[in-house]
XYZ file of C-alpha atoms in Angstrom:
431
model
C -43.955 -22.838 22.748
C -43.254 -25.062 19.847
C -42.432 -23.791 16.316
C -43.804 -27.010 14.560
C -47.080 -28.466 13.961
C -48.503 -31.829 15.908
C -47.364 -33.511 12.955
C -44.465 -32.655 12.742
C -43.631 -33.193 16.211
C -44.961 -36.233 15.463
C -42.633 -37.091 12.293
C -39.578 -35.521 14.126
C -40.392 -37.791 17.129
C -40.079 -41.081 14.786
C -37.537 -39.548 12.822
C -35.477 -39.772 16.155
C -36.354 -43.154 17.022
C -35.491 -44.451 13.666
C -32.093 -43.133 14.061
C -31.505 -44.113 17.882
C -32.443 -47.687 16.605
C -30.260 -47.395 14.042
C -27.311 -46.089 15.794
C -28.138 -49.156 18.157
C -27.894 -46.550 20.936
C -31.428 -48.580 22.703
C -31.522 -46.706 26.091
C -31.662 -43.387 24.730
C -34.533 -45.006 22.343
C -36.496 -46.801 25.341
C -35.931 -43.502 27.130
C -37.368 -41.129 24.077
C -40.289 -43.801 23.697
C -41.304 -44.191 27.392
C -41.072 -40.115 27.259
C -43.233 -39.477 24.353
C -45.675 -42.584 25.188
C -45.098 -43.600 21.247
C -45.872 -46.823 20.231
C -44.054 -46.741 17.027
C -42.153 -50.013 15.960
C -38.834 -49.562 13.863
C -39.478 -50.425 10.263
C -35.955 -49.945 8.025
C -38.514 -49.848 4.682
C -40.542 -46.960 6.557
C -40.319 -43.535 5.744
C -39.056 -41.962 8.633
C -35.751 -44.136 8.221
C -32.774 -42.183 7.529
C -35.048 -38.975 7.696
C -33.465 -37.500 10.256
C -29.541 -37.571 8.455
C -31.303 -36.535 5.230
C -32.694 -33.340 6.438
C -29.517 -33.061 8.510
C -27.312 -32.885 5.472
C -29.810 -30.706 3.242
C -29.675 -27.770 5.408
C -25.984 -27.937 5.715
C -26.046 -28.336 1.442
C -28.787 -25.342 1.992
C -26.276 -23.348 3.639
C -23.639 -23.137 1.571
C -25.730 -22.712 -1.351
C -27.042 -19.470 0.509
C -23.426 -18.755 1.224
C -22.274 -18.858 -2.604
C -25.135 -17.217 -3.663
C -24.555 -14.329 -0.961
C -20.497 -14.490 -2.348
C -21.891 -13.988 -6.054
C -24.073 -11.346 -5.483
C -21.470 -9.334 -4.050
C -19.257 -9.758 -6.752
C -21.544 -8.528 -9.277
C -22.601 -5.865 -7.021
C -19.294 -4.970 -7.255
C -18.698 -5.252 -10.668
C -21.752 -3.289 -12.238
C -20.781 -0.456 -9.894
C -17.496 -0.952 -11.890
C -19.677 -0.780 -15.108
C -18.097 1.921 -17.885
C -21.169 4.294 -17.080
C -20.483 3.928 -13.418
C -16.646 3.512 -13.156
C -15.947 7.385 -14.761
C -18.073 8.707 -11.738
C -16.087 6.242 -9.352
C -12.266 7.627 -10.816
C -11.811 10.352 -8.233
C -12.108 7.883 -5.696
C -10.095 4.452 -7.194
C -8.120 3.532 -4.857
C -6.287 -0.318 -6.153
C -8.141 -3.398 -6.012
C -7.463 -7.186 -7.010
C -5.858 -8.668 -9.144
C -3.478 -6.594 -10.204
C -3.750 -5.489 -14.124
C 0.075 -6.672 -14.612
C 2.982 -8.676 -13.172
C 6.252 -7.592 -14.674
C 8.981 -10.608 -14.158
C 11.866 -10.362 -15.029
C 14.500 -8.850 -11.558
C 16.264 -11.668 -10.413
C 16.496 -10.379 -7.014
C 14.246 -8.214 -4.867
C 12.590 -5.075 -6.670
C 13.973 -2.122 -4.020
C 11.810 1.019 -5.727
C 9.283 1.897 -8.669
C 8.943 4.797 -10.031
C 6.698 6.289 -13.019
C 7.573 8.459 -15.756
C 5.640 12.031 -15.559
C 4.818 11.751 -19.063
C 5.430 8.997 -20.949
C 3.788 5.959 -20.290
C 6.644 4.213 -18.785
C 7.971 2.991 -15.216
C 11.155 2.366 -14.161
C 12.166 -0.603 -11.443
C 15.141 -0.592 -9.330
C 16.226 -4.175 -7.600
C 19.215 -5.589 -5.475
C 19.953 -7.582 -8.690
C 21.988 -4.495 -9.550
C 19.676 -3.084 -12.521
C 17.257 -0.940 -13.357
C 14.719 -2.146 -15.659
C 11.887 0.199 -18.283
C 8.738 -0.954 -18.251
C 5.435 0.337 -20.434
C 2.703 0.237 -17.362
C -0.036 0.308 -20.392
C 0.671 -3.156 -22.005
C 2.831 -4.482 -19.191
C 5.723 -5.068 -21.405
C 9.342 -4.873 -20.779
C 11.573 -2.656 -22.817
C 14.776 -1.991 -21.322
C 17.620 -2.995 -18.749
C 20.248 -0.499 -17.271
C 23.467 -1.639 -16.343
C 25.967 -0.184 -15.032
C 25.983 -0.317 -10.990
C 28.032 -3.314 -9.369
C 25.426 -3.933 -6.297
C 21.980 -3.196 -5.265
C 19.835 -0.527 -6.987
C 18.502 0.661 -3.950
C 16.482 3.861 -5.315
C 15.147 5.413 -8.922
C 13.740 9.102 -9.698
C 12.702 10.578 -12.867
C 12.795 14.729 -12.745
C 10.241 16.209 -13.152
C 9.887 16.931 -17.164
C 10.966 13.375 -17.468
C 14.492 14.213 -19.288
C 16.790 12.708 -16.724
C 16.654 9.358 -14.408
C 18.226 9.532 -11.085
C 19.527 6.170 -9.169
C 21.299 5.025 -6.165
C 23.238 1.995 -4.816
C 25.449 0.323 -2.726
C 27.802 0.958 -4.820
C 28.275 4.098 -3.453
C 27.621 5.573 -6.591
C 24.729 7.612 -7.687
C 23.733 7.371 -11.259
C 22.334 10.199 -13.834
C 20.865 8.111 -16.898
C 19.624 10.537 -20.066
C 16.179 9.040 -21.201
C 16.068 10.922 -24.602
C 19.416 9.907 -25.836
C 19.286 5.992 -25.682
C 18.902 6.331 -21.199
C 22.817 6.227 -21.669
C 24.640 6.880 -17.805
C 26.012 10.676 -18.607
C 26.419 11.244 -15.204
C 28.018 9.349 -12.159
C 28.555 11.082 -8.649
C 30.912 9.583 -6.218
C 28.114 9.759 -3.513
C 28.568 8.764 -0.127
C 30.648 6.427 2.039
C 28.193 3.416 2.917
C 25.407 2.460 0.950
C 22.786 4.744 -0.617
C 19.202 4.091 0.435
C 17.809 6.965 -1.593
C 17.735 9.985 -4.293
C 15.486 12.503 -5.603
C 15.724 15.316 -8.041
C 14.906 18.728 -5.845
C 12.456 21.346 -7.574
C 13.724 22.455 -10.228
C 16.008 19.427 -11.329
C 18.978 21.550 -10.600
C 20.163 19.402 -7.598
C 19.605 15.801 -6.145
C 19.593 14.933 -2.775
C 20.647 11.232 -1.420
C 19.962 9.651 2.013
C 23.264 6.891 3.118
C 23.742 4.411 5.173
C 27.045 7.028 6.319
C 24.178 8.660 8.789
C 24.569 11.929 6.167
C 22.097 13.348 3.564
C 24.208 15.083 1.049
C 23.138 17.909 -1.647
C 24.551 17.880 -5.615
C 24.719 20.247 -8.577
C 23.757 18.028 -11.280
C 25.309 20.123 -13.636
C 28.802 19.770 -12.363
C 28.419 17.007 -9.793
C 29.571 18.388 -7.255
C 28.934 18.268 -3.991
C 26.850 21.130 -2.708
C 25.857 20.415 0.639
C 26.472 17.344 3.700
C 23.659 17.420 6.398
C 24.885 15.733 9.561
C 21.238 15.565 10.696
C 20.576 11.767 11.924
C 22.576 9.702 14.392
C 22.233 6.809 12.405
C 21.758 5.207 9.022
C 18.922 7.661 6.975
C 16.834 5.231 4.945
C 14.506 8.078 3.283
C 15.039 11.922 1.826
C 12.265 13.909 0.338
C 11.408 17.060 -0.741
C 8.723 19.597 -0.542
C 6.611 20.701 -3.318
C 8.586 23.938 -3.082
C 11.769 22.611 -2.285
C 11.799 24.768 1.180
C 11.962 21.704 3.746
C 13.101 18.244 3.380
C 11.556 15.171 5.390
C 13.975 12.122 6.366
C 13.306 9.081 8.216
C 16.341 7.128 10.134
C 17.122 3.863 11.785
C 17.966 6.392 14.789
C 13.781 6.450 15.187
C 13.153 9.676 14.047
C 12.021 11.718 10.929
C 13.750 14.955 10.761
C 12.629 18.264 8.891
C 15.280 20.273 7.476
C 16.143 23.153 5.965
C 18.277 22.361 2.682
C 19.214 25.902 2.496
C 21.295 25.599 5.692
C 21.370 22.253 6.826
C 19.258 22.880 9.847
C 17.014 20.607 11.285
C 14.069 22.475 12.297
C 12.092 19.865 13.845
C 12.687 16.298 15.074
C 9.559 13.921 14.635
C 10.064 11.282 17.549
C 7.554 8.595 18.453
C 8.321 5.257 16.441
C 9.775 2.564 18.501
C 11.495 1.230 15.913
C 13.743 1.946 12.805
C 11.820 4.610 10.840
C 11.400 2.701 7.418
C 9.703 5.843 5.105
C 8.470 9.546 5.591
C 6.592 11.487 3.146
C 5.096 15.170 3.137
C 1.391 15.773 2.555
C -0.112 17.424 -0.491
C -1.851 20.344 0.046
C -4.535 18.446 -0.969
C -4.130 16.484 2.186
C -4.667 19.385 4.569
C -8.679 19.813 5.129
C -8.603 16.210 5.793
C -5.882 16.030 8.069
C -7.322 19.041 9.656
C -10.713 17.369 10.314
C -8.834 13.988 11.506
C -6.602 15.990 14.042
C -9.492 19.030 14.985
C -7.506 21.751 13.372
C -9.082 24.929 12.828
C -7.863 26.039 9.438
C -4.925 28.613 9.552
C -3.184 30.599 6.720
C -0.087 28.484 7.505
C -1.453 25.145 7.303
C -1.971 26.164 3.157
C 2.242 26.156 2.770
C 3.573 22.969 1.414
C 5.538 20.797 4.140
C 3.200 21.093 6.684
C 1.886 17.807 7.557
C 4.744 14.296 7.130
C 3.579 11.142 7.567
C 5.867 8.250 8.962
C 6.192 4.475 8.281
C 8.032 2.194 10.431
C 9.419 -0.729 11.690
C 7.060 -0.621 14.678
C 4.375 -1.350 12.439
C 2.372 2.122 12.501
C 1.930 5.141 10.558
C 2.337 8.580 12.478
C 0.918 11.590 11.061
C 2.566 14.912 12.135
C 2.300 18.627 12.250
C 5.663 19.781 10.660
C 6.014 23.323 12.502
C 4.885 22.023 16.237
C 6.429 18.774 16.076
C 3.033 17.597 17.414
C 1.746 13.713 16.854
C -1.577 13.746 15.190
C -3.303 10.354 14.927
C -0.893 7.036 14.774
C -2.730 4.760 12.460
C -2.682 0.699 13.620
C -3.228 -1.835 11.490
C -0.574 -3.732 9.960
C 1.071 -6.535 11.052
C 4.807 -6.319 9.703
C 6.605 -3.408 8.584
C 5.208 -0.058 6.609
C 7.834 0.366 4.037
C 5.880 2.622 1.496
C 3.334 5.564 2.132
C 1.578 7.579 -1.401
C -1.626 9.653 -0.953
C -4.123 9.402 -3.616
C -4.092 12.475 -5.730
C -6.697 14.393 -4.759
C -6.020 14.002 -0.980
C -8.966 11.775 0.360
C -6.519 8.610 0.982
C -3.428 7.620 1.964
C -2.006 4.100 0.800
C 0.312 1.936 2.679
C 2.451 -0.812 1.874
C 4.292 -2.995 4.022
C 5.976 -6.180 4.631
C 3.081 -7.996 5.729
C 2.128 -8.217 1.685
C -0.668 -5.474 1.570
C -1.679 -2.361 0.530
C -3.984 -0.595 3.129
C -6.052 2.086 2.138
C -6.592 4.925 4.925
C -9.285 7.234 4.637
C -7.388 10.482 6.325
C -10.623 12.628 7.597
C -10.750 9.609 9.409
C -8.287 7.939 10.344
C -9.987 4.298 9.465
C -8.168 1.618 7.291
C -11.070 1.364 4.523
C -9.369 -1.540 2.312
C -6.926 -4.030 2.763
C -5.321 -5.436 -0.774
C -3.619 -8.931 -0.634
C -0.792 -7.449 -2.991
C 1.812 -9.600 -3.415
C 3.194 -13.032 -1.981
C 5.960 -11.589 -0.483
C 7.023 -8.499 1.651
C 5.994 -5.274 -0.026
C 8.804 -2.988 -0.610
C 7.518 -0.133 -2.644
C 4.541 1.584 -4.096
C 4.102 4.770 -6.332
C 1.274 6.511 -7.857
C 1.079 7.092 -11.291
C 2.089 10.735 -12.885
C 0.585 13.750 -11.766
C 1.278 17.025 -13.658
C 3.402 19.051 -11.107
C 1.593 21.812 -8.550
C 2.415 25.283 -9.790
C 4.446 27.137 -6.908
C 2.771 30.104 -7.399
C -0.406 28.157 -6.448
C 1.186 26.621 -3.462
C 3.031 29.833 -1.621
C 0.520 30.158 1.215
C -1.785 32.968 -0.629
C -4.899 30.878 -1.426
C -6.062 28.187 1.057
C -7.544 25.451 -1.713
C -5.350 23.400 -3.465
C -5.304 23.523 -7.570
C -6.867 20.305 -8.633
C -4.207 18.364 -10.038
C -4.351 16.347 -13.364
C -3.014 12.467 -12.781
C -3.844 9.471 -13.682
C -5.457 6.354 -12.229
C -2.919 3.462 -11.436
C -0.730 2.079 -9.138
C 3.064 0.067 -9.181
C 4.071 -2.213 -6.038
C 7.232 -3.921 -6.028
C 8.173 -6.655 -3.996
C 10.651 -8.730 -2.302
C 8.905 -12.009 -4.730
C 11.216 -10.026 -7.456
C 7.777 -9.040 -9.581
C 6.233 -5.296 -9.731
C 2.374 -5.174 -9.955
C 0.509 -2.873 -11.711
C -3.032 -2.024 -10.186
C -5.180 -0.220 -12.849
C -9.357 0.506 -13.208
């Protein structure tokens, strides 16, 4: 059954014709017009010449238009939900979206780690050009350059009052700059014996503990400087070290595969995460925040354990996955696909609903963890992705986070993002 009209069958016939004629293609116009029985003569001054291309190109024209239009309205659909009135319900779920607020230039070399200050409104970069440079986030302006290490900055930590700045090289020093008096260097610790891939302050702020390229992940007063502990944990190079919220259990990930979970007290690794099939690039424990969705992503009935800090890591690899694990069982729950080069950076989104993911193919994903789905995908930078960090977070109390009460205090912390990258610029992502 025909959609158009004896007319228009008509006109469409002629139409045809016109253009066979035209195209001098005369069989296939004898053919048409012994077909249709027409008795219609050519004419180039009639109106059915050059019908046919005209109506041809309008609906392509038509289409795009519809295209642009469909483009547009998503956009503003997209911005009025991103209207003043609508954007302070939308905060406890921002998650980063382009462009970026800022791009701070000024590393001359690869930007290794970011880090934020917990109070001030301040971040500090770390890049193989062999500084660390001060940033204010809030205008995107540069304040400061640290010198002092002779190679690559591979790692920078602020403690967690914000007194003290931690940093690591391949220098094979470790570096303790004071950020109230002038962020002079106070403090240098003859670290390791290969290159050091990373440093945090411990709860507390008492110690540090480093990750090296020597296969060992050593403990430090920061007092004295010395040397409190060696953990002989990994068989090879140990890219990552963090803590828990408590301090109890570190987490470190190694070009031997694995992510580990040790004891700092004793140097004993209490569980071995193995799975990756590839070097093991970043490992991270999950806030307590974190849990109920993990839970409901893995089918975990709650339990009075599962409230403890350090129970959940999450991995980041070479192999192009993230792995999410259950600390105490050494069990694999969910491996999350989805990249297409390697994860170098995992942060959850305060609050526990996401986890973020940065990697070498030059995005962010954002991972909704009840889940498991990859809910945004940000076109970061124009090179490999080295680092991310959320913004600062006022620190959990421990007495809120020993395992008595199952629900996690809601944290205070604040809405933005820093990505560093391999193009030698940090990013800034902001509401």
């Amino acid at each position: 059954m025909s959609l158009l009209s004896e007319r228009q069958k008509e006109e469409l016939q002629k139409s045809i014709l016109e253009y066979l004629h035209a195209n001098n293609l005369h069989d296939a116009f004898n053919a048409l017009k012994a077909e249709t029985g027409s008795d219609y003569t050519p004419d180039p001054k009639a109106k059915y010449a050059g019908l046919l291309e005209k109506k041809w190109t309008s609906v392509i024209r038509l289409q795009k238009k519809i295209m642009d239009l469909e483009n547009r309205n998503s956009a503003l659909q997209e911005e009025l939900s991103l209207s003043p009135a609508k954007r302070a319900a939308l905060q406890t779920d921002w998650v980063p979206r382009a462009p970026a607020a800022y791009v701070l230039k000024g590393h001359r070399s690869p930007v290794q780690k970011v880090a934020f200050h917990p109070t001030f409104n301040l971040i500090a970069s770390a890049s193989e050009d062999a500084t660390v440079k001060i940033w204010d986030w809030e205008t995107g302006e540069f304040e400061r350059t640290l010198k002092g290490h002779t190679r690559a900055v591979n790692d920078v930590a602020f403690d967690s009052k914000g007194n003290l700045l931690v940093t690591c090289s391949s220098d094979l020093f470790i570096k303790i700059w004071d950020v109230q008096n002038e962020w002079k260097n106070t403090k240098t610790f003859p670290g390791h014996e290969h290159t050091i891939s990373c440093v945090r302050f411990l709860p507390g702020d008492l110690q540090i503990v480093s990750a090296s390229r020597d296969h060992t992940i050593r403990i430090f007063d920061v007092a004295s400087t010395h040397l409190v502990r060696t953990i002989t944990s990994h068989a090879d190079w140990v890219r990552w070290v963090e803590p828990s919220e408590d301090g109890r259990l570190l987490v470190s990930a190694s070009n031997d595969q694995t992510a580990h979970v040790i004891d700092p007290l004793s140097g004993e690794t209490k569980m071995e995460l193995r799975g990756h099939e590839h070097v093991t690039e970043v490992a991270v424990f999950a806030p307590i925040a974190a849990y109920a969705a993990i839970r409901e992503l893995a089918g975990i009935p709650h339990t009075e354990r599962s409230s403890r800090p350090g129970a959940y890591a999450v991995t980041g690899a070479r192999d192009k996955t993230i792995k999410i694990w259950d600390t105490q069982s050494g069990q694999l729950l969910r491996t999350l696909h989805g990249h297409d080069n390697w994860v170098r950076a995992l942060v959850f989104r305060p609050g526990g609903k996401f986890l973020l993911s940065a990697s070498d193919d030059k995005t962010i994903r954002v991972w909704e963890l009840a889940t498991g789905r990859c809910v945004k995908t940000v076109e970061a930078h124009g090179q490999f992705v080295s680092c991310m960090a959320w913004g600062p977070q006022a620190p959990a109390d421990p007495a809120k986070t020993n395992g008595t009460t199952g629900k996690a205090e809601p944290e205070k912390f604040v809405n933005v993002v820093a990505t560093g990258s391999v193009d030698q610029t940090i990013k800034i992502w902001l509401p």
